[in-house]
mmCIF file of C-alpha atoms in Angstrom:
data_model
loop_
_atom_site.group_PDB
_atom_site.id
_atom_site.type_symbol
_atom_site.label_atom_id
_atom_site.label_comp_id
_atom_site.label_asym_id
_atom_site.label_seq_id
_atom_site.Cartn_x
_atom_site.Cartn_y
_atom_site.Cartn_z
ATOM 1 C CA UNK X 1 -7.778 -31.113 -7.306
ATOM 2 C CA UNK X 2 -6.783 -30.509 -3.611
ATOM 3 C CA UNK X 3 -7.755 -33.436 -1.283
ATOM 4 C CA UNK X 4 -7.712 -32.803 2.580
ATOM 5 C CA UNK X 5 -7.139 -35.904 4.814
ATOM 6 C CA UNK X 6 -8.276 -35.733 8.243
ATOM 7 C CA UNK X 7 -7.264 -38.532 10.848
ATOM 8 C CA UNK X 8 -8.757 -39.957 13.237
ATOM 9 C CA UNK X 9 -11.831 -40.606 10.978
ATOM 10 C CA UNK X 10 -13.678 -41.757 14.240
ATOM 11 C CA UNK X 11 -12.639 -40.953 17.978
ATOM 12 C CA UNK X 12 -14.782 -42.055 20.797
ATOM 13 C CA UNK X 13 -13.129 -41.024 23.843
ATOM 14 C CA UNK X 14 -14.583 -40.693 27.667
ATOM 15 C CA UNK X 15 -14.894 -36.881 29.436
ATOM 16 C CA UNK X 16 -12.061 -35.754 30.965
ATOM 17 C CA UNK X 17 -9.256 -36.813 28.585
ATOM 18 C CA UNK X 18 -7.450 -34.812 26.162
ATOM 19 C CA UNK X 19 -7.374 -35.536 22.482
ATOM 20 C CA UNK X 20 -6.094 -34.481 18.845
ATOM 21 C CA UNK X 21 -7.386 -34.377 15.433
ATOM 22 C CA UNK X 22 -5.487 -33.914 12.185
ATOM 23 C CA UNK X 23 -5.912 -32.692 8.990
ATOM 24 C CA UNK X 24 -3.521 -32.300 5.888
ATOM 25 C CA UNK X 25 -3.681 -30.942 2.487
ATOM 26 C CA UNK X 26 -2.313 -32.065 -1.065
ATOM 27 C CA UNK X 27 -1.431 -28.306 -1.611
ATOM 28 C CA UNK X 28 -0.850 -25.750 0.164
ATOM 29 C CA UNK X 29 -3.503 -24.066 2.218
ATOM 30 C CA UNK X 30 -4.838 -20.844 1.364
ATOM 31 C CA UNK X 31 -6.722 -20.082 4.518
ATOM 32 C CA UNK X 32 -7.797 -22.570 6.402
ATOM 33 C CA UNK X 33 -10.904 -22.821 8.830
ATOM 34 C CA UNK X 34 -12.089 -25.459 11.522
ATOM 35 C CA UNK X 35 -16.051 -25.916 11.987
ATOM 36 C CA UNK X 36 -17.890 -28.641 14.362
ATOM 37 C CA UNK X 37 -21.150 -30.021 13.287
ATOM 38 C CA UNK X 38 -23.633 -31.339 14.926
ATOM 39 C CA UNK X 39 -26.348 -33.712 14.435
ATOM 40 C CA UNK X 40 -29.863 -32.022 12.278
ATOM 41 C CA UNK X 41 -27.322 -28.859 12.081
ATOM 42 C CA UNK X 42 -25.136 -27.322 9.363
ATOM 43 C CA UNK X 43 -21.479 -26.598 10.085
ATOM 44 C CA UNK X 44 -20.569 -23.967 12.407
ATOM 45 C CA UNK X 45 -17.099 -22.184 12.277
ATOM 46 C CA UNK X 46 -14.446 -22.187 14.688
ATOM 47 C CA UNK X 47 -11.528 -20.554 13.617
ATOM 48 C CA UNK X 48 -9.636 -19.329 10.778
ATOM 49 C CA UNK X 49 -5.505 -19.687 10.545
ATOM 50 C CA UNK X 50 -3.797 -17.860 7.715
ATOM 51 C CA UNK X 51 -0.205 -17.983 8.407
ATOM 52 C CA UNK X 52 2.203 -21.112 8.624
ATOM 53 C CA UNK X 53 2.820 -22.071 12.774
ATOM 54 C CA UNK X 54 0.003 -19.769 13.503
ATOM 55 C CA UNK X 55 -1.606 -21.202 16.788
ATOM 56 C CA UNK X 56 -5.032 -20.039 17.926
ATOM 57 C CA UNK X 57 -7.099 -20.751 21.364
ATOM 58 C CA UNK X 58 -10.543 -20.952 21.499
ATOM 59 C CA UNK X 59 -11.076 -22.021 25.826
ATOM 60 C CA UNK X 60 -10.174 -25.740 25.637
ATOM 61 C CA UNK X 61 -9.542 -25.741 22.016
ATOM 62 C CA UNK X 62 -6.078 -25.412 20.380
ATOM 63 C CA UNK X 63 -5.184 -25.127 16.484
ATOM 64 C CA UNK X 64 -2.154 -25.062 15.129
ATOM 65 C CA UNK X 65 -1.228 -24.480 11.575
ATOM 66 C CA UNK X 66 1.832 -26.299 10.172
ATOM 67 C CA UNK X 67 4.615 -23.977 8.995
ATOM 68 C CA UNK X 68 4.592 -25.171 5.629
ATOM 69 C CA UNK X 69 0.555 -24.419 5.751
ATOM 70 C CA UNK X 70 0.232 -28.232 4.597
ATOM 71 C CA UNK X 71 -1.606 -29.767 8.113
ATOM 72 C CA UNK X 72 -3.105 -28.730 10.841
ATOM 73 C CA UNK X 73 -4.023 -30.235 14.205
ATOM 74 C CA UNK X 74 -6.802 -29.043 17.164
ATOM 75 C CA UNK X 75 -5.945 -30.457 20.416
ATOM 76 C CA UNK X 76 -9.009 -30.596 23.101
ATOM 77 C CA UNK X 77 -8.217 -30.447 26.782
ATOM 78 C CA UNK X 78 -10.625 -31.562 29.026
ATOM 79 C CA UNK X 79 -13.194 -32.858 27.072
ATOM 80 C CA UNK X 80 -16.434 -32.718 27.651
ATOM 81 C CA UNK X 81 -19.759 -34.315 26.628
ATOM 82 C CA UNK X 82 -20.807 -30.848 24.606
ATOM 83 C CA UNK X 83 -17.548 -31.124 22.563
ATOM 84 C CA UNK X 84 -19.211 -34.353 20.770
ATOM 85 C CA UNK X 85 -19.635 -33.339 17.066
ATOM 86 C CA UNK X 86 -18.278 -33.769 12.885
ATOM 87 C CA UNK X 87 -15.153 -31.719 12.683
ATOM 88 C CA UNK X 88 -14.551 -30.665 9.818
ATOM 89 C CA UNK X 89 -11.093 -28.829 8.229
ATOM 90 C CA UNK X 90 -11.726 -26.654 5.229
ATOM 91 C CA UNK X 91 -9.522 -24.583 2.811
ATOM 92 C CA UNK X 92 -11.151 -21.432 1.171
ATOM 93 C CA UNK X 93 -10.510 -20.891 -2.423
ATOM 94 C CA UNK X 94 -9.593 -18.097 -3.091
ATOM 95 C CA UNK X 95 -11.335 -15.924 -5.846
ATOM 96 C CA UNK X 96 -14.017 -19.279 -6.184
ATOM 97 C CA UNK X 97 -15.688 -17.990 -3.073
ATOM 98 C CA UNK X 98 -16.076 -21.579 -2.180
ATOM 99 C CA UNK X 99 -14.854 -23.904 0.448
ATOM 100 C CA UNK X 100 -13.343 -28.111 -0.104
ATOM 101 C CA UNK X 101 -13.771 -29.418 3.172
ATOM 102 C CA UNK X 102 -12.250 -32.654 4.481
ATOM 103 C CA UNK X 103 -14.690 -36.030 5.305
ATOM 104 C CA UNK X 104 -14.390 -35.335 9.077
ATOM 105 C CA UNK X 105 -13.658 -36.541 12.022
ATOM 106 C CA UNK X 106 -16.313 -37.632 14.046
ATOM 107 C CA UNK X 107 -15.804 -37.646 17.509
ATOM 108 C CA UNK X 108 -18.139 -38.563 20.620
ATOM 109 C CA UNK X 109 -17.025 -37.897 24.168
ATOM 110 C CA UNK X 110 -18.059 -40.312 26.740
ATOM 111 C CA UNK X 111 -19.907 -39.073 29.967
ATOM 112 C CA UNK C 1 -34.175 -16.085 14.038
ATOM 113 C CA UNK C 2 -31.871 -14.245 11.922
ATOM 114 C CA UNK C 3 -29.743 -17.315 10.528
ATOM 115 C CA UNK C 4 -30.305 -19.088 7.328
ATOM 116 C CA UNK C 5 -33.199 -21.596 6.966
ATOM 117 C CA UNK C 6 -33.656 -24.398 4.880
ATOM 118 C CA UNK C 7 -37.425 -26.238 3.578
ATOM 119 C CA UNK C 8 -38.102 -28.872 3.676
ATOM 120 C CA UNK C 9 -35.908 -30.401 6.676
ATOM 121 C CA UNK C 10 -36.577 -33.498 5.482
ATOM 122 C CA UNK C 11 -37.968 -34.834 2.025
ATOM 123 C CA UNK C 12 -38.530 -38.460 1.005
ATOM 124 C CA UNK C 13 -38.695 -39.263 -2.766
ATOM 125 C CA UNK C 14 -39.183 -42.270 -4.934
ATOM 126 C CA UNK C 15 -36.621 -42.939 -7.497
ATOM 127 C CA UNK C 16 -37.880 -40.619 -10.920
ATOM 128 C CA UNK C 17 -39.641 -37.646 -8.726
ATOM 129 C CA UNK C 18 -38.422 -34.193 -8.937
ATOM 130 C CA UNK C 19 -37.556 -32.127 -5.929
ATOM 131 C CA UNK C 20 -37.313 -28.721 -5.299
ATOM 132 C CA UNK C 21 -35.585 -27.697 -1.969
ATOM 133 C CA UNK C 22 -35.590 -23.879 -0.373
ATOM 134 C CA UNK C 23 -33.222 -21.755 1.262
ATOM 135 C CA UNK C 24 -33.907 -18.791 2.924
ATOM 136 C CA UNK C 25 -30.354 -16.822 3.215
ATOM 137 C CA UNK C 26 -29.394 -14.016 6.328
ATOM 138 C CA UNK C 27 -31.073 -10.796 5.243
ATOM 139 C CA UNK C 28 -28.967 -8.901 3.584
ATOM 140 C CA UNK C 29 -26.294 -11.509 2.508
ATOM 141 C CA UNK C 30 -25.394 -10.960 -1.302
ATOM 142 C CA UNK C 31 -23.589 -14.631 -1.399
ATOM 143 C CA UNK C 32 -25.197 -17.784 -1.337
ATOM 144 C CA UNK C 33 -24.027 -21.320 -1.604
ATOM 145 C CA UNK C 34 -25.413 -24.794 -2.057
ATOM 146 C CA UNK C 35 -23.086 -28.109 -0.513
ATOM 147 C CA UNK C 36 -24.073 -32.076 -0.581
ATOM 148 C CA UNK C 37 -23.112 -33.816 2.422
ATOM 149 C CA UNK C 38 -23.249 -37.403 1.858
ATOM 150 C CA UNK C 39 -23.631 -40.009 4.788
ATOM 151 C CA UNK C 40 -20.327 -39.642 6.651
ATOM 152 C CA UNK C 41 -18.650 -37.130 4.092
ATOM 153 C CA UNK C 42 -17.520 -34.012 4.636
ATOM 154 C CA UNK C 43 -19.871 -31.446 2.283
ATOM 155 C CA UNK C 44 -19.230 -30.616 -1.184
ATOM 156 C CA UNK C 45 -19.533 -27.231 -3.317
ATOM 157 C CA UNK C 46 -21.983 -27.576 -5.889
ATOM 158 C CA UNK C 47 -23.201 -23.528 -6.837
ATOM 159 C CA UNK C 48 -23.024 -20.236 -5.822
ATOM 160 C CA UNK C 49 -24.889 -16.986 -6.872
ATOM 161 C CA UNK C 50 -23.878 -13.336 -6.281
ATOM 162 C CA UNK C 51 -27.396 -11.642 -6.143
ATOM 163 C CA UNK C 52 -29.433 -13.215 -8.555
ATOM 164 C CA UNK C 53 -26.713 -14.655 -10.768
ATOM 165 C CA UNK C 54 -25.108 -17.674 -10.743
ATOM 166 C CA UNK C 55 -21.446 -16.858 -10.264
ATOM 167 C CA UNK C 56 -20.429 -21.047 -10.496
ATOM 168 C CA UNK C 57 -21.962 -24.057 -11.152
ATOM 169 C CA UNK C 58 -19.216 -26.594 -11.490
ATOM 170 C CA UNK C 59 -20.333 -28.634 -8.781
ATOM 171 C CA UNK C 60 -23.450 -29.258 -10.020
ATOM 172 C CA UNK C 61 -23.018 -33.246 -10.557
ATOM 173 C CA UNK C 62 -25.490 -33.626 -13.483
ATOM 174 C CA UNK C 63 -27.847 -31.437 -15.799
ATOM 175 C CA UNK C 64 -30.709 -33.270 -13.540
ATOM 176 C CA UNK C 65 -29.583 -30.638 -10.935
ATOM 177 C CA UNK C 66 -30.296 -26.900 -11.427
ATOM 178 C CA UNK C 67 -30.548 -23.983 -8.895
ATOM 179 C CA UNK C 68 -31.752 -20.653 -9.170
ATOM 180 C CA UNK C 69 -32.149 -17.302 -6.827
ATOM 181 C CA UNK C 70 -34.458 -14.960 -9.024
ATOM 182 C CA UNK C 71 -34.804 -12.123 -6.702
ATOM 183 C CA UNK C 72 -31.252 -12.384 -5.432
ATOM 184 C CA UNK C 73 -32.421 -13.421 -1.611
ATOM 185 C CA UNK C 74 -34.208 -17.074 -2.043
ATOM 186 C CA UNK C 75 -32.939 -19.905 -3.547
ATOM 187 C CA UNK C 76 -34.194 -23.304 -4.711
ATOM 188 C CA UNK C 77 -32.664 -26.053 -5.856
ATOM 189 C CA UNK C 78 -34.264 -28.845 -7.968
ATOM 190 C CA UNK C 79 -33.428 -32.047 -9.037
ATOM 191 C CA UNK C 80 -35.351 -33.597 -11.480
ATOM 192 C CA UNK C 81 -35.541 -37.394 -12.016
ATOM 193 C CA UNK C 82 -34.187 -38.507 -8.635
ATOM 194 C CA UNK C 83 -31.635 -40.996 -8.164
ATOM 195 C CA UNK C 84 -30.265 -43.215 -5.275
ATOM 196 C CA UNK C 85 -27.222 -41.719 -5.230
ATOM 197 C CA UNK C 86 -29.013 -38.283 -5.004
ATOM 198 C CA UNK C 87 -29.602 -39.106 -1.665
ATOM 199 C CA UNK C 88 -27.647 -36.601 0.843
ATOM 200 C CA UNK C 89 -27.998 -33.482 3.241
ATOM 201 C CA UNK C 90 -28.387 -30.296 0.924
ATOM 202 C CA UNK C 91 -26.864 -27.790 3.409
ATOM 203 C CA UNK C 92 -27.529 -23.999 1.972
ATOM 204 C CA UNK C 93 -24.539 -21.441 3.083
ATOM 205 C CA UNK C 94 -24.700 -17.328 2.793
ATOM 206 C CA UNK C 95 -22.157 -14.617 3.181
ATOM 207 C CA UNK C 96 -22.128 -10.748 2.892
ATOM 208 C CA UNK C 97 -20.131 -10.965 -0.262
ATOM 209 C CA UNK C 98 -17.915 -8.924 -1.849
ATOM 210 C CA UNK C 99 -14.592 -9.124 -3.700
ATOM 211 C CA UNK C 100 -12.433 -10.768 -0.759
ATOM 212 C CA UNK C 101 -13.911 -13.641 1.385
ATOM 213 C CA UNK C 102 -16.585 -13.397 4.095
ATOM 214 C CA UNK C 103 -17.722 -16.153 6.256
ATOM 215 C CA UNK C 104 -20.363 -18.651 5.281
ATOM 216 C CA UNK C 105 -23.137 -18.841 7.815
ATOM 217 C CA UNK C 106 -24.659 -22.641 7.259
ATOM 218 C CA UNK C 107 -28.570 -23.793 7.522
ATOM 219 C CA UNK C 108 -29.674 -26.418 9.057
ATOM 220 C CA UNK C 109 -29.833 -28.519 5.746
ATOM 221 C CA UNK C 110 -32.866 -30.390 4.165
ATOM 222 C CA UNK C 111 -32.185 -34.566 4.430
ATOM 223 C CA UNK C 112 -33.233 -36.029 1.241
ATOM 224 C CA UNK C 113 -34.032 -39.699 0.999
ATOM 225 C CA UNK C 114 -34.838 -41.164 -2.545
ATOM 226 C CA UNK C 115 -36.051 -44.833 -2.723
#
């Protein structure tokens, strides 16, 4: 059974600074996907990353896929108040149609 | 709104009651999907129907749990007996479907206490 680990599990930083988020696999991705959640809401995706050292940009947000397609990070520049939310990695399976996701990391920016 | 909506948001149940939660998929969407999130957990799969039938129910933590989509669009899920450790969000996903993967667009989720 895959397990995906994602570090910090909390992060309570103030606006303004830049941060990073981790997650990593047992196994090898098959496609992995970012979401943020927020509070009374379900998950909302971010981004998808197929292939190992892909990196993708979303404004302030940056994820980067390992090149073995075992981690992946999302660096925040800037942060600000808004970006305060659950973010969660997941990894699709394939032919299951379903997703594992990771526990989260739960981050809160400081005005 | 044209995004997938979930009844009751929030349902409070003593320990023994059975429950029976509602989703309301994006029109159209052949692919549905029920997850428990658990208090500071990330959610987990636990059913998903193509249409009206029930593609995989391995998730489905005990034979107290049971979903169905009759129709192919709405969905309930019902748990019967209610425990403690019942107690989660029930987030409802749906997709357009089809052979490869589409994206899952998430409803709000329904909170369920049980006392």
């Amino acid at each position: 059974t895959q397990l995906l680990e994602q570090s910090p599990q909390f992060l309570s930083i103030q606006e303004g600074e830049n941060l990073t988020v981790y997650c990593n696999s047992s196994s090898v991705f098959s496609s992995l996907q970012w979401y943020r959640q927020e509070p009374g809401e379900g998950p909302v995706l971010l981004v998808t990353v197929v292939t190992g050292g892909e990196v993708k940009k979303l404004k302030r947000l940056t994820f980067q896929f390992g090149d073995a397609r075992k981690d992946s990070s999302l660096h925040i520049t800037a942060a600000q108040p808004g970006d305060t939310g659950l973010y969660l990695c997941a990894d699709i399976i394939q032919g299951a149609q379903k997703l594992v996701f990771g526990q989260g990391t739960r981050l809160t920016i400081n005005p | 709104g044209a995004g997938v909506s979930q009844s009751p948001r929030y349902k409070v149940a003593k320990r023994g009651q059975d429950v029976a939660l509602r989703c309301d998929p994006i029109s159209g969407h052949v692919s549905l999907f029920w997850y428990q999130q658990a208090l500071g957990q990330g959610p987990e799969f636990l059913t998903y129907f193509q249409n009206e039938a029930q593609l995989d129910k391995s998730g489905l933590p005990s034979d107290r749990f049971f979903a169905e989509r009759p129709e192919g669009s709405v969905s309930t899920l019902k748990i019967q007996r209610t425990q403690q450790e019942d107690s989660a969000v029930y987030l409802c996903a749906s997709s357009l479907g089809g052979e490869s993967y589409n994206e899952q667009f998430f409803g709000p989720g329904t909170r369920l206490t049980v006392l």
